[in-house]
XYZ file of C-alpha atoms in Angstrom:
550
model
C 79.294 109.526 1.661
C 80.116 113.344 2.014
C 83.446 114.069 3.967
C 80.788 115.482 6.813
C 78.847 112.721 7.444
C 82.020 110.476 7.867
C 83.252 112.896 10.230
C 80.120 112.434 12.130
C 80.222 109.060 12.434
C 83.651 109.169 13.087
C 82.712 110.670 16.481
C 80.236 108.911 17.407
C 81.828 105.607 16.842
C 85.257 106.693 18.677
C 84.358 107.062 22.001
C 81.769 104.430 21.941
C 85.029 102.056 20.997
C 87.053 103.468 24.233
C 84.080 103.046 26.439
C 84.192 99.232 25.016
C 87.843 98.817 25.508
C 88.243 100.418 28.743
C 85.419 98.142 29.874
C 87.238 95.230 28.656
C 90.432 96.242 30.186
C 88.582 96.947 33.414
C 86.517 93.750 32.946
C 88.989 91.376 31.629
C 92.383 92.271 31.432
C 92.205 94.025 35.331
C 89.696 91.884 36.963
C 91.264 90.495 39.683
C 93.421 93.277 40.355
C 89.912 95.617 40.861
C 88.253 92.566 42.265
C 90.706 92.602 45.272
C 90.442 96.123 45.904
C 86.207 96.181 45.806
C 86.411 92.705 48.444
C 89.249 94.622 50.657
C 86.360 97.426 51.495
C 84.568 94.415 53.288
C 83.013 95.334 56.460
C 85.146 94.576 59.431
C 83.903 93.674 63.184
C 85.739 95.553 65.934
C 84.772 94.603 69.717
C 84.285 97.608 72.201
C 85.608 96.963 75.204
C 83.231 97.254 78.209
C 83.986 98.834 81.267
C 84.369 96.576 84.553
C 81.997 97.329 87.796
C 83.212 99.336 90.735
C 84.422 97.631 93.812
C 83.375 99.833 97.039
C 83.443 99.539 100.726
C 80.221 99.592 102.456
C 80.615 103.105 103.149
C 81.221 104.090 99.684
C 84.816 104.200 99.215
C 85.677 103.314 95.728
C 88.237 100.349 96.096
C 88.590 99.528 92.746
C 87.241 101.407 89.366
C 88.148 101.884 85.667
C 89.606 105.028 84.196
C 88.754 105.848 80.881
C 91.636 106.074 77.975
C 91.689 106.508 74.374
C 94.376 104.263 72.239
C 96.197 105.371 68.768
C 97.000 102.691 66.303
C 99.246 103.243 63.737
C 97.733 101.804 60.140
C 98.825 101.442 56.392
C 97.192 105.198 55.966
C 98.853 107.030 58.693
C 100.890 110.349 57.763
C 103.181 110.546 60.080
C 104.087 114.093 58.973
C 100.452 115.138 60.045
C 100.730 113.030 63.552
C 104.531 114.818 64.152
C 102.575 118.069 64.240
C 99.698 116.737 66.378
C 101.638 114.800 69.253
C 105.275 116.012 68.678
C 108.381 113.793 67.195
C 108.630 111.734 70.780
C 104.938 110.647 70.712
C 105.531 109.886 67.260
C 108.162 107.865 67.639
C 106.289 106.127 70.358
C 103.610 105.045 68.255
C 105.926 104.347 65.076
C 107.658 101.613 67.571
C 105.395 100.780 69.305
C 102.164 100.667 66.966
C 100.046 102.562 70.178
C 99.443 105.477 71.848
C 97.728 106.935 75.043
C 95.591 110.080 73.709
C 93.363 113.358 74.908
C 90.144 113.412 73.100
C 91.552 116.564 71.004
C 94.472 114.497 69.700
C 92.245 111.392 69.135
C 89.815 113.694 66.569
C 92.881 115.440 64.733
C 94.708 112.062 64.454
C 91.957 110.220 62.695
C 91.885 112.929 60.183
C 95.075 111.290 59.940
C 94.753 107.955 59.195
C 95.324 107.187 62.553
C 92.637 103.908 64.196
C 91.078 105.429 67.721
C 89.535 103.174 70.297
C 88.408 103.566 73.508
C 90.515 101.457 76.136
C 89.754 101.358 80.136
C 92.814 100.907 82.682
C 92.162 99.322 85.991
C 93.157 101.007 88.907
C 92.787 100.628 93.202
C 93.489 103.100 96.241
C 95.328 100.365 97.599
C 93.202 99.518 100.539
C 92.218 95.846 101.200
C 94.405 94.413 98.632
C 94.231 90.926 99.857
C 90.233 91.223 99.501
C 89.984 93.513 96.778
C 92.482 91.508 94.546
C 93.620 92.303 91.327
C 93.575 92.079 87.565
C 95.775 90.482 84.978
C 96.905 92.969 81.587
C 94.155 90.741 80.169
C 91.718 92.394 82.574
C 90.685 88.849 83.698
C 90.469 88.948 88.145
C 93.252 86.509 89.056
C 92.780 86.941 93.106
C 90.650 88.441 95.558
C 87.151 90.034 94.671
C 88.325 90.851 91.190
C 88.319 87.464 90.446
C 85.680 85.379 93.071
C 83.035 87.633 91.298
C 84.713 88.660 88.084
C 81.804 87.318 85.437
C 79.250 90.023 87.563
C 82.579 92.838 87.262
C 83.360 92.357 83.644
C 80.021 93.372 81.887
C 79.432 92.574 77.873
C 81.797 93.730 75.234
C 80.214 95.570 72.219
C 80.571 95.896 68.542
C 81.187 98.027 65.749
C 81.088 97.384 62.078
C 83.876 99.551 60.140
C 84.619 100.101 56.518
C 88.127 100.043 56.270
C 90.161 100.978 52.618
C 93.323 98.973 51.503
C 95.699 100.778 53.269
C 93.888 100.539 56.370
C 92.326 104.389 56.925
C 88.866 103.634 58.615
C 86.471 104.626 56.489
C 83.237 104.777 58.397
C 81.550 103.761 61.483
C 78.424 102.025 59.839
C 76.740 100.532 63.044
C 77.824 100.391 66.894
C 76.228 97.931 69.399
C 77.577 99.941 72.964
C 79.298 97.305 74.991
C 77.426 96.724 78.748
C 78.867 98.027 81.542
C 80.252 95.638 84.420
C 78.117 95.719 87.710
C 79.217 97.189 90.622
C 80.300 94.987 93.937
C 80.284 96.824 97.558
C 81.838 94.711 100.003
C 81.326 94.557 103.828
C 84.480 96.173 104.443
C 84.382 99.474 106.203
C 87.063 101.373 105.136
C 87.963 103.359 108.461
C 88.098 100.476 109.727
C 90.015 98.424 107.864
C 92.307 101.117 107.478
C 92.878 101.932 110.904
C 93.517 97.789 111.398
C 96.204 98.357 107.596
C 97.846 101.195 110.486
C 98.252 98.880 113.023
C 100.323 96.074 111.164
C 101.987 98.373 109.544
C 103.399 99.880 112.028
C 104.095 97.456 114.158
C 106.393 96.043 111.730
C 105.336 92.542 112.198
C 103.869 89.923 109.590
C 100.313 88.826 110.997
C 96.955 89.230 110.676
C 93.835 91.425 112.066
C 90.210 89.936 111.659
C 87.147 92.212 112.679
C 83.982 90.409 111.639
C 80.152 91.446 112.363
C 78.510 87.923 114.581
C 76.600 87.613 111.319
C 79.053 86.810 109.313
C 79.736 89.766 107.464
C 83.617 90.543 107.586
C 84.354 94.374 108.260
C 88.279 94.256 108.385
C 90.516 91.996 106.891
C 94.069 93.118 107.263
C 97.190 90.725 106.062
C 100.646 92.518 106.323
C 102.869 92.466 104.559
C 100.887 94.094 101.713
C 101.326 94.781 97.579
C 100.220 97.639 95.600
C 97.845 95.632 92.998
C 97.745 98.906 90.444
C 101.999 97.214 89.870
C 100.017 94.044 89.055
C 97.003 95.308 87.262
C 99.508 97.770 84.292
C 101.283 94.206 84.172
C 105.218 93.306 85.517
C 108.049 91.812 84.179
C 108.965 88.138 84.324
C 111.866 88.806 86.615
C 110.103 91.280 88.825
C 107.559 88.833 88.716
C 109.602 86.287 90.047
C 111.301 88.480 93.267
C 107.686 89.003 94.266
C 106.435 85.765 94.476
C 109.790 84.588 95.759
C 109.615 87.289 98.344
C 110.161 85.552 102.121
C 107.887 87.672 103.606
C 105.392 86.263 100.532
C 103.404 89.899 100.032
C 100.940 88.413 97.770
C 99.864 85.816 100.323
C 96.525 86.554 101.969
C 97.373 85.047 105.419
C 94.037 85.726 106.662
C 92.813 82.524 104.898
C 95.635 80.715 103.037
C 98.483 80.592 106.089
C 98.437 77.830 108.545
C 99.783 78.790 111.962
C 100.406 76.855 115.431
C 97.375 78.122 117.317
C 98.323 77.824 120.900
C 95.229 78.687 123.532
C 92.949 79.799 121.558
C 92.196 76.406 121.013
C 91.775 75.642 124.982
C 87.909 76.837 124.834
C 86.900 73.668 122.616
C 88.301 71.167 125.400
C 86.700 72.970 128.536
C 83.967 72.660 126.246
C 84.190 68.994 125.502
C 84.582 68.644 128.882
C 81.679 70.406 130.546
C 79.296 68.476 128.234
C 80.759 65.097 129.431
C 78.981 66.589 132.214
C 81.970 67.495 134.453
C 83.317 70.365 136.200
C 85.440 69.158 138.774
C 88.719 68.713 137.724
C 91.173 70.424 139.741
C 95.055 70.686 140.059
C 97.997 71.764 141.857
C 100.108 73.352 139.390
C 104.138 73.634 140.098
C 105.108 75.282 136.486
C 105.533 71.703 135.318
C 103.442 68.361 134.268
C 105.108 64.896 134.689
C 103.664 62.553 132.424
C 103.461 58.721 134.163
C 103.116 55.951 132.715
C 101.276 53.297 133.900
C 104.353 51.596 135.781
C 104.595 55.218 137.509
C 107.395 55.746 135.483
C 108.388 59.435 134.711
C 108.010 59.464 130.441
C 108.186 63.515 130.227
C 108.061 66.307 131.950
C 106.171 68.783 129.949
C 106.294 72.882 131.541
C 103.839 75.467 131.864
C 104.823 78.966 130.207
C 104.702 80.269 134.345
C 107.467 78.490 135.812
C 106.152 79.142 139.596
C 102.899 77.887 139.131
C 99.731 78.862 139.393
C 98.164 76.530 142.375
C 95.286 74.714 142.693
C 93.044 75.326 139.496
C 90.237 74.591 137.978
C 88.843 74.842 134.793
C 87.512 78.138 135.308
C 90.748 79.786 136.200
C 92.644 77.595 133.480
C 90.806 79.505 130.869
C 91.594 82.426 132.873
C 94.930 82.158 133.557
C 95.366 79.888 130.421
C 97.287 76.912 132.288
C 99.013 74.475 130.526
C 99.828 72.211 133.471
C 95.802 71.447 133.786
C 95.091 71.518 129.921
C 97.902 68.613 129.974
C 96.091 66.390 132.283
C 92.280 67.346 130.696
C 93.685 66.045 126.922
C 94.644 62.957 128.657
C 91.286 62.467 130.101
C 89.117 63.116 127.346
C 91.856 62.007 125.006
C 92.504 62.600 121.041
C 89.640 60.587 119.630
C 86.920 62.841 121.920
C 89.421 66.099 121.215
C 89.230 65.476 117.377
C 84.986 64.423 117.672
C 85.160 68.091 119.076
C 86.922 69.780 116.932
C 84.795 67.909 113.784
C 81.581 69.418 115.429
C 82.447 72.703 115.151
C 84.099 72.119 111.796
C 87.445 73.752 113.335
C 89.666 72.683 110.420
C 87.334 73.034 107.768
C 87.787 75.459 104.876
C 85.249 78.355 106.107
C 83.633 78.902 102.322
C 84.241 82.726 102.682
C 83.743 84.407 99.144
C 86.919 84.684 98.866
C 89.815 82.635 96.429
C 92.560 80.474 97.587
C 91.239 79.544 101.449
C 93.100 76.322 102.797
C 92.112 73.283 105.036
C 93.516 73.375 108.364
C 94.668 70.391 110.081
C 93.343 69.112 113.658
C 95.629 65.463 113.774
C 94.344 62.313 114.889
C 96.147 58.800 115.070
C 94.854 57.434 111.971
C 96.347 60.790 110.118
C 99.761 60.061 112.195
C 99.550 56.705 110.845
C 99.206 58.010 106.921
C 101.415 60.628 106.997
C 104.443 59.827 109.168
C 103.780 56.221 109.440
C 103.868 56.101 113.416
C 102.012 55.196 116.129
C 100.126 57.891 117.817
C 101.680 58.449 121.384
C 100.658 60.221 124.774
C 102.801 62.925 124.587
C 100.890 63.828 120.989
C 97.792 64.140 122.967
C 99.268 66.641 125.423
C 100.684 69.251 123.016
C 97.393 69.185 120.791
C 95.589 70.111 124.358
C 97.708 73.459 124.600
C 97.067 74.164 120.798
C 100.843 72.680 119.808
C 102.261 69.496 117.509
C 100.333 68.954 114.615
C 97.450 71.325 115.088
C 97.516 74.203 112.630
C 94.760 76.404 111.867
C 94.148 79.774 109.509
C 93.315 82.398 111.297
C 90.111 82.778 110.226
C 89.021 79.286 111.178
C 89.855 80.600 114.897
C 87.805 84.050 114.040
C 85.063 81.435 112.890
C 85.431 79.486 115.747
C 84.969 82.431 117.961
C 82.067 83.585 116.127
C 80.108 80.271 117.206
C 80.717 81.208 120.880
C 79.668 84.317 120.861
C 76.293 83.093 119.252
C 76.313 80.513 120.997
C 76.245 77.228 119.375
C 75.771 79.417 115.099
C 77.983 80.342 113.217
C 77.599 82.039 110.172
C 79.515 82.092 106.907
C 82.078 84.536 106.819
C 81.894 86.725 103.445
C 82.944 90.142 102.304
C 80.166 90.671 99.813
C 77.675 92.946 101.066
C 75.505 94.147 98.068
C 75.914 94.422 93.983
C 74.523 96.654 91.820
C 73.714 95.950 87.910
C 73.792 99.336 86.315
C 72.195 97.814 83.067
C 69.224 96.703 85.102
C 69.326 99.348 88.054
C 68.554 96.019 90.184
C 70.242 96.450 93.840
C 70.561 93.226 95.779
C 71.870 92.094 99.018
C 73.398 89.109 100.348
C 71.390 87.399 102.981
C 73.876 86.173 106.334
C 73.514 82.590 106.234
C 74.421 79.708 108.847
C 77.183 77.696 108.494
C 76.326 75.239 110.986
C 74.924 75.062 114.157
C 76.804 72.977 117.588
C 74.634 71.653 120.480
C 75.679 72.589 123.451
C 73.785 73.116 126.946
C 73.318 76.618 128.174
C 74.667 75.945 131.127
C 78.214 75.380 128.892
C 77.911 78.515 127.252
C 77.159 80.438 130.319
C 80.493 79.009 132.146
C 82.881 79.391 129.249
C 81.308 83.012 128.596
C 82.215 83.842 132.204
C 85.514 82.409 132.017
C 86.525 84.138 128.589
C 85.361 87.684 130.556
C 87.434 86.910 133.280
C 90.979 86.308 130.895
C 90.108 90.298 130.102
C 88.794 91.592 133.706
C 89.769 89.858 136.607
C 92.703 91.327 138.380
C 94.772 89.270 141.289
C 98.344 88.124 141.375
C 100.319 87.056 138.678
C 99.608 83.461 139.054
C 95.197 83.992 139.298
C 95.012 87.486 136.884
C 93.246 86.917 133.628
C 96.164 86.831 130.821
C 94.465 89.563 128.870
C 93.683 91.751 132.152
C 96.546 94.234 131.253
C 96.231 94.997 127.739
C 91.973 95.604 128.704
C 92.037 97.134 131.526
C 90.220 100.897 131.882
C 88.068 99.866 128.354
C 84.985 101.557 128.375
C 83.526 98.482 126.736
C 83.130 94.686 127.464
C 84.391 92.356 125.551
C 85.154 88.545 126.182
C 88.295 86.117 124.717
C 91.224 84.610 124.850
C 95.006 84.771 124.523
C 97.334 82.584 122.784
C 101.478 81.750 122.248
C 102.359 79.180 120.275
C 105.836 78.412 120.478
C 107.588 77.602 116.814
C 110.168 75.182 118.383
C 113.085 76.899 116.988
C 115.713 78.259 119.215
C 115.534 82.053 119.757
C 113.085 82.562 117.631
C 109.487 84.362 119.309
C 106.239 83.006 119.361
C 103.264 83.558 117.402
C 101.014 86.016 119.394
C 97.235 85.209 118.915
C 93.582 87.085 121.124
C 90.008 86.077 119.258
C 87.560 86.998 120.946
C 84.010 89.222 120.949
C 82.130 92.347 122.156
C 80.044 93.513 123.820
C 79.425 89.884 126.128
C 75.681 89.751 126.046
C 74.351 90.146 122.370
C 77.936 90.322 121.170
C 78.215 92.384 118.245
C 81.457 92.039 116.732
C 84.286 89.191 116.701
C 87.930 89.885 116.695
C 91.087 87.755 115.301
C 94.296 89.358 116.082
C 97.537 86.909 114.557
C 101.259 88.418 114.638
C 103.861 85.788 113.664
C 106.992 85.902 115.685
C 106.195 88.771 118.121
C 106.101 87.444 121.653
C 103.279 86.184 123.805
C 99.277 86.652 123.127
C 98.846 88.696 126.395
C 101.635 91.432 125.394
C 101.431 91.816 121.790
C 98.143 90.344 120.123
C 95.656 91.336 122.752
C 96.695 95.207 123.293
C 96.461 95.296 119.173
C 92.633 93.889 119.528
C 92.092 96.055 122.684
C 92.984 99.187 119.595
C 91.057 97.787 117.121
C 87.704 96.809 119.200
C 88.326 100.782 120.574
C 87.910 102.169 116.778
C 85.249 99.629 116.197
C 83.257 101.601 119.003
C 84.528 104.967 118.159
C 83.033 104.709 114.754
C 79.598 103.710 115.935
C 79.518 106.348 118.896
C-alpha cells in the first residue's frame, strides 16, 4: 500500500472511530447522567389563578373586587446580579428571603429575561362598607363569612392552566399551551349604599353597640348596620395568630354580626303578638286601672309579687288599645295571665318568632321563646306564674335576634306574609353574560282576621302620633313628631337586670301605614329606653329612606 493511500484511510477511519466512541460514552458510559437531564425538560402544569366576581350594592357601588398583581419567584436560574439592577438591592433582598415579589409589568418582562418565574396573582380588597354582609376572605381566597362565603362557589370562577418547559435549573423555558382561567361571577346585593351608609353614620356616632335594620316589605334587606365594625381588607392580606386572637377576644366582639347571630332581651316589641293572640280569642274588652304597679294574687288572695310598671304614677284605666300605645306593663301583666304561656308560646310558633329567618346570610342563630317543658329541660324547675308575667312584657327567658323582630314586623305590615329576608338581589356570570334575579319569596303566611290587623295597625300609629299627657301619649310621639311621613311601630326597653347598668333600647316598625313600603329594626344595647334613644335613630333613618326616593 503506497504511504498515500494509508494516509487516506487513516482519515477516514479516525473520525469515524471518535464518532463511535463518543457515542458509546454518550450512550453507555453517560446514560443516566444525560437521561436525567432529557426527563428534567418534562412538561410541567402550572394553574392560573382566576379572578373572583365583584360584590356591588344595588346601586353599583363596588363592595368588594380583585386587584390585579404580578408575583416574582426566585428559581435555580435567577441572576441576581441582573435582578439588583432591575428592582434595586432592597427588592432583591426581598425576594432572595423571601422567594417572592410584588412587580410592575416592566419589571416582570426584564426579570424573566432573568431567570426570574412571573405569574399573575389577584389580591382581594373592600371599601369597607357592609362588612358584616359583605364578609371576607381567608389568604387562601376561600369566603369564610358574609357574602364572600354564603355564595363563594358563584364568586370564585375556574382556575386555568398552563403547560411550561422548564430546564434543570429551573429558567422557564416556554409557554407551550395556556387554558385562561374563568372569571368569578359577579353578586349585587340589595344593599343601597347611601343608605346603609348613612345607617354605618348613625351607630357610629352614637358610640353605642347595636344594630339598624332597614328592609323593603318584600323581603329584600336595604341596610344592615352592626356596630362595632372591622376593616375585612386586615382579614383578607391575612393577620397574625396573636392579633388574631385580641380580635376575636375583643369584648365589644367586632367580628360579630349582631344583626343575626346576637340574642337580646326584647322588651315591647314583643307586646303586638299578645294583643294579637288576644283579639283573635275574640276579645277586646279587657280593661285596667293602672297604679305604676301589678300585685300578683294567688288564689288564697295572697300577695306573691308585686311586679312595677316602668311609669311609676300610672297610667289609669286602659285598654288594650292604649296599652300598645302607651306600652303598659301593668295590663300586659294581667293579659299573659289570661291567655297564659301555653297560648303565648302557640303564638309565637305561628309566626315562627324564634325561628332562624333563612336570610342568605352565614352564622344566623335560633332565638328562644320559653315554655314550661323547656324550663323543665334546661333548669330542671317547675314553670311558675311570675315566668308568665315577665315573658308578657318581652323579659325572663325570651331572647330574640334582631332580625327575627324586623321579620316579625314585616308580617304586620303585610299583614298576615312575610317574606324571606335576603341581601342577594341579582348575579351576573360574565362567562355566560346571563343576568338573573332573585325572586322575593314567602316565608310563611299567619291567619288572622282583618278586623285584628286593622286594630293593631291603629294602635301601632298611635305609639308614633297621638299626643296627650304623659300617662295617654304614644311612647314614640316625641321622637316622630313634625315627620312629613307616616309610619307605624313600636318601642321597647328591656331591662338587663344588672344594677346600674341601661337598658337595651329597641323601635321596629314600618312606613308608610297603608301599603307600607319599608320595615325598620333599630337595636342599641345599653343606651336607655326605646322611646329616647332607638326610636329618634329610626325616625333618622326612615327620613333618609324618603330623602333618597324624593
Amino acid at each position: 500500500m503506497r504511504r498515500s493511500d494509508a494516509v487516506l484511510l487513516m482519515l477516514l477511519i479516525v473520525p469515524f472511530v471518535i464518532l463511535i466512541s463518543r457515542a458509546f460514552v454518550l450512550q453507555v458510559v453517560e446514560y443516566k447522567s444525560h437521561r436525567n437531564y432529557v426527563e428534567s425538560l418534562r412538561i410541567q402544569v402550572k394553574s392560573l389563578e382566576a379572578p373572583r366576581g365583584r360584590i356591588l350594592s344595588r346601586d353599583g357601588v363596588v363592595l368588594a373586587w380583585d386587584e390585579e398583581t404580578l408575583i416574582a419567584h426566585a428559581t435555580l436560574a435567577t441572576d441576581f446580579d441582573e435582578v439588583e439592577k432591575i428592582v434595586g438591592v432592597e427588592r432583591k433582598i426581598e425576594l432572595v428571603l423571601k422567594g417572592r415579589l410584588t412587580v410592575t409589568q416592566a419589571e416582570a418582562i426584564k426579570l424573566q429575561r432573568a431567570g426570574v418565574y412571573v405569574e399573575k396573582k389577584y389580591i382581594r380588597k373592600y371599601n369597607g362598607m357592609a362588612p358584616h354582609v359583605v364578609g371576607y376572605v381567608d389568604t387562601s381566597r376561600n369566603g369564610v363569612a358574609g357574602v364572600e362565603k354564603q355564595y363563594d362557589t358563584f364568586l370564585k370562577g375556574k382556575p386555568g392552566y398552563e403547560l411550561v418547559s422548564v430546564s434543570p435549573s429551573g429558567r422557564v423555558l416556554g409557554r407551550l399551551l395556556t387554558s385562561s382561567p374563568l372569571p368569578g361571577g359577579d353578586v349585587i346585593l340589595t344593599i343601597d349604599s347611601k343608605l346603609q351608609q348613612y345607617a354605618e353614620t348613625l351607630l357610629r356616632d352614637s358610640k353605642t353597640k347595636g344594630v339598624i335594620l332597614v328592609q323593603s316589605v318584600d323581603g329584600e334587606i336595604l341596610a344592615l348596620a352592626s356596630h362595632p365594625s372591622f376593616d375585612p381588607n386586615v382579614l383578607a392580606s391575612g393577620v397574625e395568630p396573636r392579633q388574631w386572637d385580641r380580635l376575636v377576644n375583643d369584648p365589644d366582639a367586632p367580628l360579630l354580626n349582631r344583626a343575626t347571630s346576637a340574642l337580646y332581651a326584647v322588651g315591647s316589641v314583643i307586646k303586638p303578638l299578645y294583643a294579637i293572640a288576644y283579639l283573635e280569642t275574640g276579645e277586646d274588652d279587657l280593661t285596667i286601672d293602672c297604679h305604676g304597679y301589678y300585685e300578683y294574687r294567688t288564689s288564697s288572695g295572697k300577695i306573691a309579687g308585686v311586679y312595677k310598671d316602668w311609669y311609676a304614677p300610672g297610667h289609669g284605666t286602659t285598654d288594650l288599645r292604649k296599652a300598645l300605645r302607651v306600652s303598659c306593663n301593668v295590663f300586659f301583666y294581667e293579659l299573659a295571665l289570661r291567655l297564659g304561656i301555653n297560648e303565648m308560646k302557640a303564638w309565637a310558633d305561628k309566626f315562627k318568632i324564634s325561628s332562624i329567618t333563612n336570610i342568605d346570610l352565614p352564622g344566623e342563630v335560633e332565638g328562644l321563646f320559653p315554655d314550661p317543658a323547656w324550663k323543665q329541660r334546661r333548669y330542671g324547675e317547675i314553670w311558675y306564674p311570675g315566668d308568665t308575667i315577665l315573658c308578657g312584657i318581652g323579659q325572663g327567658f325570651i331572647t330574640l335576634t334582631p332580625l327575627q323582630i324586623l321579620n316579625f314586623f314585616n308580617t304586620i305590615a303585610n299583614r298576615g306574609t312575610c317574606y324571606t329576608p335576603h341581601v342577594l338581589l341579582e348575579t351576573f356570570d360574565p362567562n355566560t353574560k346571563v343576568m338573573e334575579k332573585v325572586e322575593s319569596m314567602v316565608s310563611y303566611t299567619v291567619d288572622v282576621k282583618p278586623k285584628t290587623w286593622d286594630f293593631l295597625v291603629k294602635a301601632l300609629v298611635e305609639v308614633v302620633s297621638y299626643k296627650d299627657g304623659p300617662a295617654d301619649e304614644g311612647t314614640a310621639y316625641q321622637a316622630f313628631k313634625g315627620a312629613r311621613f307616616e309610619v307605624a311601630g313600636k318601642t321597647g326597653t328591656a331591662e338587663m337586670g344588672r344594677a346600674g347598668e341601661k337598658p337595651h333600647s329597641w323601635f321596629a316598625g314600618f312606613s308608610p301605614v297603608n301599603k307600607p313600603q319599608v320595615v325598620v329594626t333599630v337595636l342599641l344595647e345599653n343606651a336607655g329606653t326605646g322611646s329616647e334613644v332607638a326610636a329618634p335613630m329610626a325616625r333618622k333613618i326612615l327620613e333618609r329612606y324618603w330623602e333618597l326616593r324624593e
